[in-house]
mmCIF file of C-alpha atoms and ligand atoms in Angstrom:
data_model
loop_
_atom_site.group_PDB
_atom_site.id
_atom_site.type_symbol
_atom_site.label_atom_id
_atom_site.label_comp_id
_atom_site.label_asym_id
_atom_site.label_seq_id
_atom_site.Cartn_x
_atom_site.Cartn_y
_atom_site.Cartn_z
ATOM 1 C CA UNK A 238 20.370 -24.026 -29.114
ATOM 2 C CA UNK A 239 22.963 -26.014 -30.627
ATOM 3 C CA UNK A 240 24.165 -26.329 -34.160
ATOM 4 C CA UNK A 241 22.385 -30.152 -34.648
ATOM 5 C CA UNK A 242 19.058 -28.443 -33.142
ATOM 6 C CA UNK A 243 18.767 -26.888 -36.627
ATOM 7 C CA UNK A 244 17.188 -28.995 -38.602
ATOM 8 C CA UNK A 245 19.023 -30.276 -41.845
ATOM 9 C CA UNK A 246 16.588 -29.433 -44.004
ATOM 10 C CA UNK A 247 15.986 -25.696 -43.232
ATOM 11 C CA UNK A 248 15.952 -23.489 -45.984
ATOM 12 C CA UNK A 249 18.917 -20.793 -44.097
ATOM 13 C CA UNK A 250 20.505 -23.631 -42.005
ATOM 14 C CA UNK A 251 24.133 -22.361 -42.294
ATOM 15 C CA UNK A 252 23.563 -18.511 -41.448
ATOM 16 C CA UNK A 253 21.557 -19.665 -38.381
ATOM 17 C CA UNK A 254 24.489 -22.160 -37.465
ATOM 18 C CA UNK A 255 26.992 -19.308 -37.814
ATOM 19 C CA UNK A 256 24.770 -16.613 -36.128
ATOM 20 C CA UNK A 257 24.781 -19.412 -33.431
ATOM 21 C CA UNK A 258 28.765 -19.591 -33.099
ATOM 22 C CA UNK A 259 29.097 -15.651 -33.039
ATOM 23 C CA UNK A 260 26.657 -15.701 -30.167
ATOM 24 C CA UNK A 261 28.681 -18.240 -28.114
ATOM 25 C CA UNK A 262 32.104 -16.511 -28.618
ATOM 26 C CA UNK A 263 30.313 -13.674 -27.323
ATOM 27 C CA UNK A 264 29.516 -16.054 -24.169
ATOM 28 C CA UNK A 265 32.607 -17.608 -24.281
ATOM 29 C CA UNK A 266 34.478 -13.979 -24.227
ATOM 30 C CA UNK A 267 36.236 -14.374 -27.376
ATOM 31 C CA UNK A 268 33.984 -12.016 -29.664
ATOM 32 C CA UNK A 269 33.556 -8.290 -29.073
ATOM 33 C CA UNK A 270 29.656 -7.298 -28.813
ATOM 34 C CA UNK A 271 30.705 -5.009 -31.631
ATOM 35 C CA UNK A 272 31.646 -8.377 -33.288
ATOM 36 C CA UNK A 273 27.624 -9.168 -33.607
ATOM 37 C CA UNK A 274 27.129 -5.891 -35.278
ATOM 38 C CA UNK A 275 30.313 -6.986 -37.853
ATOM 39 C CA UNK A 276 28.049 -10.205 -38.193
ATOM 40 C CA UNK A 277 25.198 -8.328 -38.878
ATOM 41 C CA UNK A 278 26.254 -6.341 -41.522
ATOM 42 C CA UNK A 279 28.258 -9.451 -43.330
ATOM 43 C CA UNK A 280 24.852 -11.618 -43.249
ATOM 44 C CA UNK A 281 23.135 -8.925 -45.603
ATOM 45 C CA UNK A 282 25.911 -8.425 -47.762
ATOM 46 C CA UNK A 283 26.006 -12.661 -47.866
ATOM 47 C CA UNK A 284 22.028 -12.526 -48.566
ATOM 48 C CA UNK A 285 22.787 -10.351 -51.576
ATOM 49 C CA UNK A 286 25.077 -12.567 -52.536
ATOM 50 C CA UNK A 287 22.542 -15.813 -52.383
ATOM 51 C CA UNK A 288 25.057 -17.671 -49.652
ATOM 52 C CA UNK A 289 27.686 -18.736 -52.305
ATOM 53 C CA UNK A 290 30.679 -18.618 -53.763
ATOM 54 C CA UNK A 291 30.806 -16.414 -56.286
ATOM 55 C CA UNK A 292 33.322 -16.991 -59.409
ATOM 56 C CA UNK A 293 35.091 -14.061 -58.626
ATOM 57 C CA UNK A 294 35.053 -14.966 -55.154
ATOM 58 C CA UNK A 295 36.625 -18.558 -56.005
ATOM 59 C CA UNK A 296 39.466 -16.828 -58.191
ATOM 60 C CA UNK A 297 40.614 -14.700 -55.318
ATOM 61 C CA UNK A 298 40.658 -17.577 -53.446
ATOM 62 C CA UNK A 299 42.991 -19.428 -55.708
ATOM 63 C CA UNK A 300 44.905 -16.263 -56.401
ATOM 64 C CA UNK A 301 45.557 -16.366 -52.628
ATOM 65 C CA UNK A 302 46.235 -19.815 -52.101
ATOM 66 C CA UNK A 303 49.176 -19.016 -54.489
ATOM 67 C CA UNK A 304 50.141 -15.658 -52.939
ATOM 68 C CA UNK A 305 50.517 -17.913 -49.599
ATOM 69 C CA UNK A 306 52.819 -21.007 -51.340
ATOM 70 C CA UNK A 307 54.904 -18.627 -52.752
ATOM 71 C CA UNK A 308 55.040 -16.477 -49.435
ATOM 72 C CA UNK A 309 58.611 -16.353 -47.456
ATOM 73 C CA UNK A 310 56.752 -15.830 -43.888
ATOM 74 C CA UNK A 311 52.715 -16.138 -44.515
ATOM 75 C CA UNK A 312 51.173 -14.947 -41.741
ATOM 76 C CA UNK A 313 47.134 -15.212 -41.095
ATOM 77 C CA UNK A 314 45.565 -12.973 -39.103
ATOM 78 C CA UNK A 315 42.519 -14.117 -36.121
ATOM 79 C CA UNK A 316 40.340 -11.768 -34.539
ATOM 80 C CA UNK A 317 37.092 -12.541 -32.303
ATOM 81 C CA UNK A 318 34.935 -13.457 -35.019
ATOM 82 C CA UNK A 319 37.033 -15.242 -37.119
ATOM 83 C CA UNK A 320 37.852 -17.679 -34.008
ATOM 84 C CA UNK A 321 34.092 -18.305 -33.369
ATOM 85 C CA UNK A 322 33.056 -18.682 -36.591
ATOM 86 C CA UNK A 323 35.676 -20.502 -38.115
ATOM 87 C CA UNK A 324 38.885 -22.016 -35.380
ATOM 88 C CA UNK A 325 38.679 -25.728 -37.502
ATOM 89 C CA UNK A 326 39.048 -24.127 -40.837
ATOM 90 C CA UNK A 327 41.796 -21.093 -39.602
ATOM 91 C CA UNK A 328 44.194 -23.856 -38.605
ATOM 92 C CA UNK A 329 44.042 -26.252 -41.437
ATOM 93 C CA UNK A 330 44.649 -23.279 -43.821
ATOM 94 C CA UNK A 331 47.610 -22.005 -41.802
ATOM 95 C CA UNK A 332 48.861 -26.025 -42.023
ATOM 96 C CA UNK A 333 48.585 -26.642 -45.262
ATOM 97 C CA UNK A 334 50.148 -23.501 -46.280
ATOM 98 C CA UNK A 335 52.651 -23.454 -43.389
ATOM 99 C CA UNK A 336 51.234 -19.787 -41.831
ATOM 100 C CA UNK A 337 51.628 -18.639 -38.794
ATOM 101 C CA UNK A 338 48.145 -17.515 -36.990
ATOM 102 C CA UNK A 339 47.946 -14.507 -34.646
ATOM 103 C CA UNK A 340 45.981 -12.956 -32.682
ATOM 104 C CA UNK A 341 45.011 -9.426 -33.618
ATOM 105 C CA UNK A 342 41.953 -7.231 -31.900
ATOM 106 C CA UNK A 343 40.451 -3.937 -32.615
ATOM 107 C CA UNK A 344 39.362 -3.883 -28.975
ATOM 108 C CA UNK A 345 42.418 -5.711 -27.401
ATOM 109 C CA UNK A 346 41.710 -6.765 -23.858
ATOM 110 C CA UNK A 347 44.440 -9.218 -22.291
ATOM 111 C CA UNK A 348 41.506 -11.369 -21.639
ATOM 112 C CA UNK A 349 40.029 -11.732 -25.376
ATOM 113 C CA UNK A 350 43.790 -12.474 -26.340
ATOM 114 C CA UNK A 351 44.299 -15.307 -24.036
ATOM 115 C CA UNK A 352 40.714 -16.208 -24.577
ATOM 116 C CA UNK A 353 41.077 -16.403 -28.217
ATOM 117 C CA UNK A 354 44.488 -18.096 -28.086
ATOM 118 C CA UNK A 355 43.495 -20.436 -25.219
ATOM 119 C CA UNK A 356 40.107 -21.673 -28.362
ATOM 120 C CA UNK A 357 42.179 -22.002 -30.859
ATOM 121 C CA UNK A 358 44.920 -23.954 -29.273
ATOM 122 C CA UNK A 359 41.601 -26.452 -28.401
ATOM 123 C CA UNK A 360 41.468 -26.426 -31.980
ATOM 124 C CA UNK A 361 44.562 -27.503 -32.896
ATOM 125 C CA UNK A 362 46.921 -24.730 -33.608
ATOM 126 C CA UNK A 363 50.545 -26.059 -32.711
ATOM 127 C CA UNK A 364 51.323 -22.353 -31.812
ATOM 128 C CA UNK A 365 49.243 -18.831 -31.696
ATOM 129 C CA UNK A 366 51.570 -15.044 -31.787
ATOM 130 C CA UNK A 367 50.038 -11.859 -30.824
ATOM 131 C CA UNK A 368 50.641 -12.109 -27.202
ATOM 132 C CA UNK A 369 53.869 -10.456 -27.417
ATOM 133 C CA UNK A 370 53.219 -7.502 -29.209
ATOM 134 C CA UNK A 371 56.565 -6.262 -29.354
ATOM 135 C CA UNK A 372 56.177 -4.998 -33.108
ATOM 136 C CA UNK A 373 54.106 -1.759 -33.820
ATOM 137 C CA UNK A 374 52.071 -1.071 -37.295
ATOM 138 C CA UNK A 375 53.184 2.574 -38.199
ATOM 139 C CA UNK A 376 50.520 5.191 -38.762
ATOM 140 C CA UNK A 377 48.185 3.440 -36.344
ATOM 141 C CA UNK A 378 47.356 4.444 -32.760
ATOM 142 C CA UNK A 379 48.746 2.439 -29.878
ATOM 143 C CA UNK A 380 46.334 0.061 -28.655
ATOM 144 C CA UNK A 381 45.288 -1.157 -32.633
ATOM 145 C CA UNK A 382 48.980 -1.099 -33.708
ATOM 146 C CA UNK A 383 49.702 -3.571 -31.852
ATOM 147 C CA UNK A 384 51.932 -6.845 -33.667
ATOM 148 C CA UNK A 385 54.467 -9.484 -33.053
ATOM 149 C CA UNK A 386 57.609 -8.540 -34.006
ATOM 150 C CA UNK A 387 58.024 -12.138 -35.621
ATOM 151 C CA UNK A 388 54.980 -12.596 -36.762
ATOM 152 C CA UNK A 389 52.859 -10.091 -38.463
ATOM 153 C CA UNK A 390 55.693 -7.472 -38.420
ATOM 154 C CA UNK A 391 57.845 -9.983 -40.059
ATOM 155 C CA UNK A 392 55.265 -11.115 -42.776
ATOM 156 C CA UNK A 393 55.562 -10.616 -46.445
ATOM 157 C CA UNK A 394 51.814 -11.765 -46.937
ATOM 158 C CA UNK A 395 49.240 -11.479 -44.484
ATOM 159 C CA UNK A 396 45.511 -13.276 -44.526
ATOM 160 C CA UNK A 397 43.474 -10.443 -43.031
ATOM 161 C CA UNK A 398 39.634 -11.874 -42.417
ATOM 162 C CA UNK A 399 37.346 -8.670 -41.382
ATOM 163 C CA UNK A 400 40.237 -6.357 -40.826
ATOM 164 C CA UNK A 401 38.850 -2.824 -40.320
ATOM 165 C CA UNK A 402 39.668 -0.465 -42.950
ATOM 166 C CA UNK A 403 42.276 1.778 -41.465
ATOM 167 C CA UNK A 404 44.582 -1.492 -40.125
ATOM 168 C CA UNK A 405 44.003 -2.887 -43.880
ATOM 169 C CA UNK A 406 45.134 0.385 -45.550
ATOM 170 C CA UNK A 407 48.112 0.498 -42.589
ATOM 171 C CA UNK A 408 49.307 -2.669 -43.432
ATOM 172 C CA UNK A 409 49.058 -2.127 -47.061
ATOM 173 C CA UNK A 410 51.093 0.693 -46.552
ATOM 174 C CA UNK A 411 54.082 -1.706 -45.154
ATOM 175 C CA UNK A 412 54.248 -3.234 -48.334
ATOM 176 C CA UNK A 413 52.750 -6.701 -47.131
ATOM 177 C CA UNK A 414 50.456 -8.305 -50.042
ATOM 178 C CA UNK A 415 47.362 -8.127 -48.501
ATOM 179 C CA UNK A 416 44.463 -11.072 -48.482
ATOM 180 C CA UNK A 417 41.506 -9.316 -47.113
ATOM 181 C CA UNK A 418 38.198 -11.733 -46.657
ATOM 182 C CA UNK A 419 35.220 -8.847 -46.483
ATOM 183 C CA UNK A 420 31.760 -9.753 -47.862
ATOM 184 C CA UNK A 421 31.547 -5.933 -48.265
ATOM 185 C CA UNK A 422 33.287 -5.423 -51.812
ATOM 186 C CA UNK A 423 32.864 -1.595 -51.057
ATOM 187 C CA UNK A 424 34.784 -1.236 -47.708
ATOM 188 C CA UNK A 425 37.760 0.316 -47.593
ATOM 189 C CA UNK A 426 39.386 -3.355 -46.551
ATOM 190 C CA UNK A 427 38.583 -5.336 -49.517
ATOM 191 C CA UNK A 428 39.703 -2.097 -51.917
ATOM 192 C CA UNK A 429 42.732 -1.390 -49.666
ATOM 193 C CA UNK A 430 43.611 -5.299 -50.733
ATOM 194 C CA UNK A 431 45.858 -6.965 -53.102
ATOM 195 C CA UNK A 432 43.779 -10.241 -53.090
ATOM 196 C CA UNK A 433 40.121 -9.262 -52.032
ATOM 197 C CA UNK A 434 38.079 -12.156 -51.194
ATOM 198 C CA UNK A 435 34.066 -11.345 -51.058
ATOM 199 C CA UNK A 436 33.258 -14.465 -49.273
ATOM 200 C CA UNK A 437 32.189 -15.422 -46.206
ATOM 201 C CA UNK A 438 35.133 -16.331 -43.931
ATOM 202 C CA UNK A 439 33.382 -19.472 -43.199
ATOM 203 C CA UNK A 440 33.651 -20.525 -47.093
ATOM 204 C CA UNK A 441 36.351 -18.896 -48.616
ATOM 205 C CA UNK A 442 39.208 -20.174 -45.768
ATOM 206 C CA UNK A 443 38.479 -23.755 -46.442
ATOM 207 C CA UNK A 444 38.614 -22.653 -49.862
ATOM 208 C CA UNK A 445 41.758 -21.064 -50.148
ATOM 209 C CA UNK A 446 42.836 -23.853 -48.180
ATOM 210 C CA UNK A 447 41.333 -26.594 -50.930
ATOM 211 C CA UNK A 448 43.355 -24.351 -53.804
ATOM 212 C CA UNK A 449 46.361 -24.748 -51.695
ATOM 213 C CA UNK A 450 46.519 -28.617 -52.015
ATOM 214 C CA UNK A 451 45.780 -28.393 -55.769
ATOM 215 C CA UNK A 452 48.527 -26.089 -56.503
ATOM 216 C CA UNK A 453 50.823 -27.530 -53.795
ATOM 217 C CA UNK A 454 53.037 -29.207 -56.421
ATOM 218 C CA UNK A 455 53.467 -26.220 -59.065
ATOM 219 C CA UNK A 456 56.513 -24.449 -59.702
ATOM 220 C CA UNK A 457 57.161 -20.900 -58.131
ATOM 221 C CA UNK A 458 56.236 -19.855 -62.526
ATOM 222 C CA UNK A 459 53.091 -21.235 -62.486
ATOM 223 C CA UNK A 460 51.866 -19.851 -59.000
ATOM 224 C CA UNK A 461 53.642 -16.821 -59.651
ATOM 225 C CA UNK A 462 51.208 -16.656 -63.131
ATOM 226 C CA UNK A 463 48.033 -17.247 -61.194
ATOM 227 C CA UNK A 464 48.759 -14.172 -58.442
ATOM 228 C CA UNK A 465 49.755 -12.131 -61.952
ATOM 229 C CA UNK A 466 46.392 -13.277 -63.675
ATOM 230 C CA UNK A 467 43.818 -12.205 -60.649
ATOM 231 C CA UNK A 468 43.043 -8.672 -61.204
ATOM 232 C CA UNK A 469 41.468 -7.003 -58.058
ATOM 233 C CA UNK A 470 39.428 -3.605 -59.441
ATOM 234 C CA UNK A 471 37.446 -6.585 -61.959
ATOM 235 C CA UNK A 472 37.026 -8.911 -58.845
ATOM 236 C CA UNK A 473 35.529 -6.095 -56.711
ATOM 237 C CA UNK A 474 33.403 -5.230 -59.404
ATOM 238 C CA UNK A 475 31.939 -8.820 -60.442
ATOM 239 C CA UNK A 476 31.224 -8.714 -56.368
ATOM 240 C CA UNK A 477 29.607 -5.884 -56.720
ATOM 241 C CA UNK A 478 27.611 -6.572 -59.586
ATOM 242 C CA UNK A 479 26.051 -9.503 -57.994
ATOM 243 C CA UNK A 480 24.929 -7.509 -54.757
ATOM 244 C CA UNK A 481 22.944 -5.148 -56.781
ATOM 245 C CA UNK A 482 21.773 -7.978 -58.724
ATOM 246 C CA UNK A 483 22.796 -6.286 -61.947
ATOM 247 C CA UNK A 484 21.051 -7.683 -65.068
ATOM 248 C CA UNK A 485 21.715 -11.552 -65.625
ATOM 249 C CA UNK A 486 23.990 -13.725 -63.939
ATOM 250 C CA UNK A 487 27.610 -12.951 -66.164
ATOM 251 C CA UNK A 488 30.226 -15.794 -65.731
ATOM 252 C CA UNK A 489 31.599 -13.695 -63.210
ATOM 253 C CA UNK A 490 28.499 -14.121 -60.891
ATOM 254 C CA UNK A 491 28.352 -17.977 -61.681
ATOM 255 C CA UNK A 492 29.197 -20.464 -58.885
ATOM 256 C CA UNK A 493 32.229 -22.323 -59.714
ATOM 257 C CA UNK A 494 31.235 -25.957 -60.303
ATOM 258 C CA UNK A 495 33.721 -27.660 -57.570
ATOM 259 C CA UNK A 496 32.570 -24.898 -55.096
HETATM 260 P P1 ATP B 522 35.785 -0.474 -43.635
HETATM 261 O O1 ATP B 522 36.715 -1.542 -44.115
HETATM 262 O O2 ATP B 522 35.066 0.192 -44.776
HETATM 263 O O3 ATP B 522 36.432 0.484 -42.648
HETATM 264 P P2 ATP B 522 34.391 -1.301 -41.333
HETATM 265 O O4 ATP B 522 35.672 -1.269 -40.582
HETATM 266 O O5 ATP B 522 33.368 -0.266 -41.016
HETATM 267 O O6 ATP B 522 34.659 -1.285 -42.875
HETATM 268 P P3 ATP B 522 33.068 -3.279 -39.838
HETATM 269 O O7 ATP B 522 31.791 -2.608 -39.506
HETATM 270 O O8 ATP B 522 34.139 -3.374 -38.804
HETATM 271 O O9 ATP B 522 33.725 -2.727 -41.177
HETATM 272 O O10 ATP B 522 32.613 -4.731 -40.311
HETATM 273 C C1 ATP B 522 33.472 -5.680 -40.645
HETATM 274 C C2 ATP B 522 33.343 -6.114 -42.091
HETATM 275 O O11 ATP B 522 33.387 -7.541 -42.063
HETATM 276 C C3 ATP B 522 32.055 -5.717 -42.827
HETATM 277 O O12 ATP B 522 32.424 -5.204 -44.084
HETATM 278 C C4 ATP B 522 31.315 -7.040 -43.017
HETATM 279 O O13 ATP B 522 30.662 -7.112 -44.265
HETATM 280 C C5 ATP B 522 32.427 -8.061 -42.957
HETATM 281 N N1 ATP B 522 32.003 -9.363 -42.422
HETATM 282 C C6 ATP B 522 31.265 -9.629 -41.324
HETATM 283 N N2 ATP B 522 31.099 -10.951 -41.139
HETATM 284 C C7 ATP B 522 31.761 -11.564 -42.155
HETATM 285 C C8 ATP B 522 31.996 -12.932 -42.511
HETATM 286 N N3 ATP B 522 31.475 -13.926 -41.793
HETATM 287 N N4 ATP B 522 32.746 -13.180 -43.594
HETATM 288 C C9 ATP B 522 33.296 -12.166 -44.327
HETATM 289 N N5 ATP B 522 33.115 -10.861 -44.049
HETATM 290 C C10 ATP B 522 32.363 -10.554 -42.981
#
């Protein structure tokens, strides 16, 4: 099955088109099989959701965009799911914003590093760090500690799409400001954040990206009021509130109108 053997019209066309992608980066040996179970677990919290964009969702992602232009060494972090499910939309984000993408695995395996580097070079990124991993996160044990010196060791913000918790709270713990993508507003990622993003990685990176080439032209004020304005605990809890389908939609819940 390919992604044009869904037909346009059905009802849950993109979740089968991105349950198809996690299944060949499985193939492909670029996703863990844990990676399907990380799948499985954001595709309920996204049905919750109703498959959009939440408001809260899209002010995060501006927040970030922000966070990134104003960032000294932006950094944006790729493990196995994030390079099947979303390689295009990884490297135009680290372009527009001028990020460096590496490689970083729960379950690192020399293979699923070059793998993963090898796909998203194929997709365009000029270059791809985490094959040196000369830099260490402290706290962490070896194997998962793992960093480039230059890159993620030498970031001041780093885009963290389905970190697991203890990495996010690690790297917290450096002092990095934190973009965590999670569909899970309750996991110790997003809440271990300093821009949590309840999105699907699939929407919210072409998102951030989109916020990045509207604010591309404001002054280091104006971006540094929109990172000051985003409050995280009220972000988590719109998210939240939507899951559990709270009462009626507040204007937190709403889709933005440009989403
Ligand atoms: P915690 O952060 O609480 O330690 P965890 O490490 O147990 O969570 P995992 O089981 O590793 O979390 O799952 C990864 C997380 O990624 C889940 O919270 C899941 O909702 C989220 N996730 C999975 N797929 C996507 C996706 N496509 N977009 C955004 N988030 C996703």
């Amino acid at each position: 099955m390919s992604d044009v053997e869904i037909p346009d019209d059905h009802p849950r066309r993109e979740s089968l088109v991105t349950r198809h992608r996690i299944e060949a980066g499985v193939e492909k040996g670029i996703t863990s099989r844990q990676g399907l179970i990380a799948q499985g677990r954001g595709e309920a919290f996204d049905y919750l959701l109703g498959e959009r964009t939440i408001a809260s969702a899209d002010e995060a992602e501006r927040a970030a965009a922000a966070a990134l232009l104003l960032a000294r060494h932006p950094v944006i972090s790729v493990n196995g799911n994030v390079a099947a499910l979303a390689p295009d939309e990884t490297v135009a984000l680290a372009e527009t914003v001028d990020a460096d993408v590496e490689v970083n695995l729960f379950n690192r395996t020399d293979g699923r590093m070059a793998a993963i580097a090898t796909h998203l070079r194929e997709h365009g990124a000029a270059s791809v760090k985490g094959l040196t991993a000369d830099g260490r996160i402290p706290g962490i044990s070896h194997e998962r500690a793992k960093v480039d010196a230059d890159g993620i060791g030498d970031a001041d913000v780093v885009v963290v799409p389905l970190e697991d918790g203890d990495r996010a709270e690690a790297l917290s713990a450096m002092g990095k400001t934190e973009i965590v993508i999670d569909l899970n507003p309750m996991s110790r990622s997003a809440r271990s954040a300093t821009i949590p993003i309840v999105d699907n990685v699939v929407r919210a990176l072409p998102n951030v990206t989109r916020h990045a080439r509207q604010l591309r032209d404001a002054s280091r004020e104006e971006l540094e009021a929109v990172v000051a304005a985003f409050d995280p605990e009220r972000a988590l809890d719109a998210a939240e509130r939507a899951i559990r389908g709270c009462g009626p939609e507040t204007e937190d819940d709403r889709p933005p109108e440009n989403a």
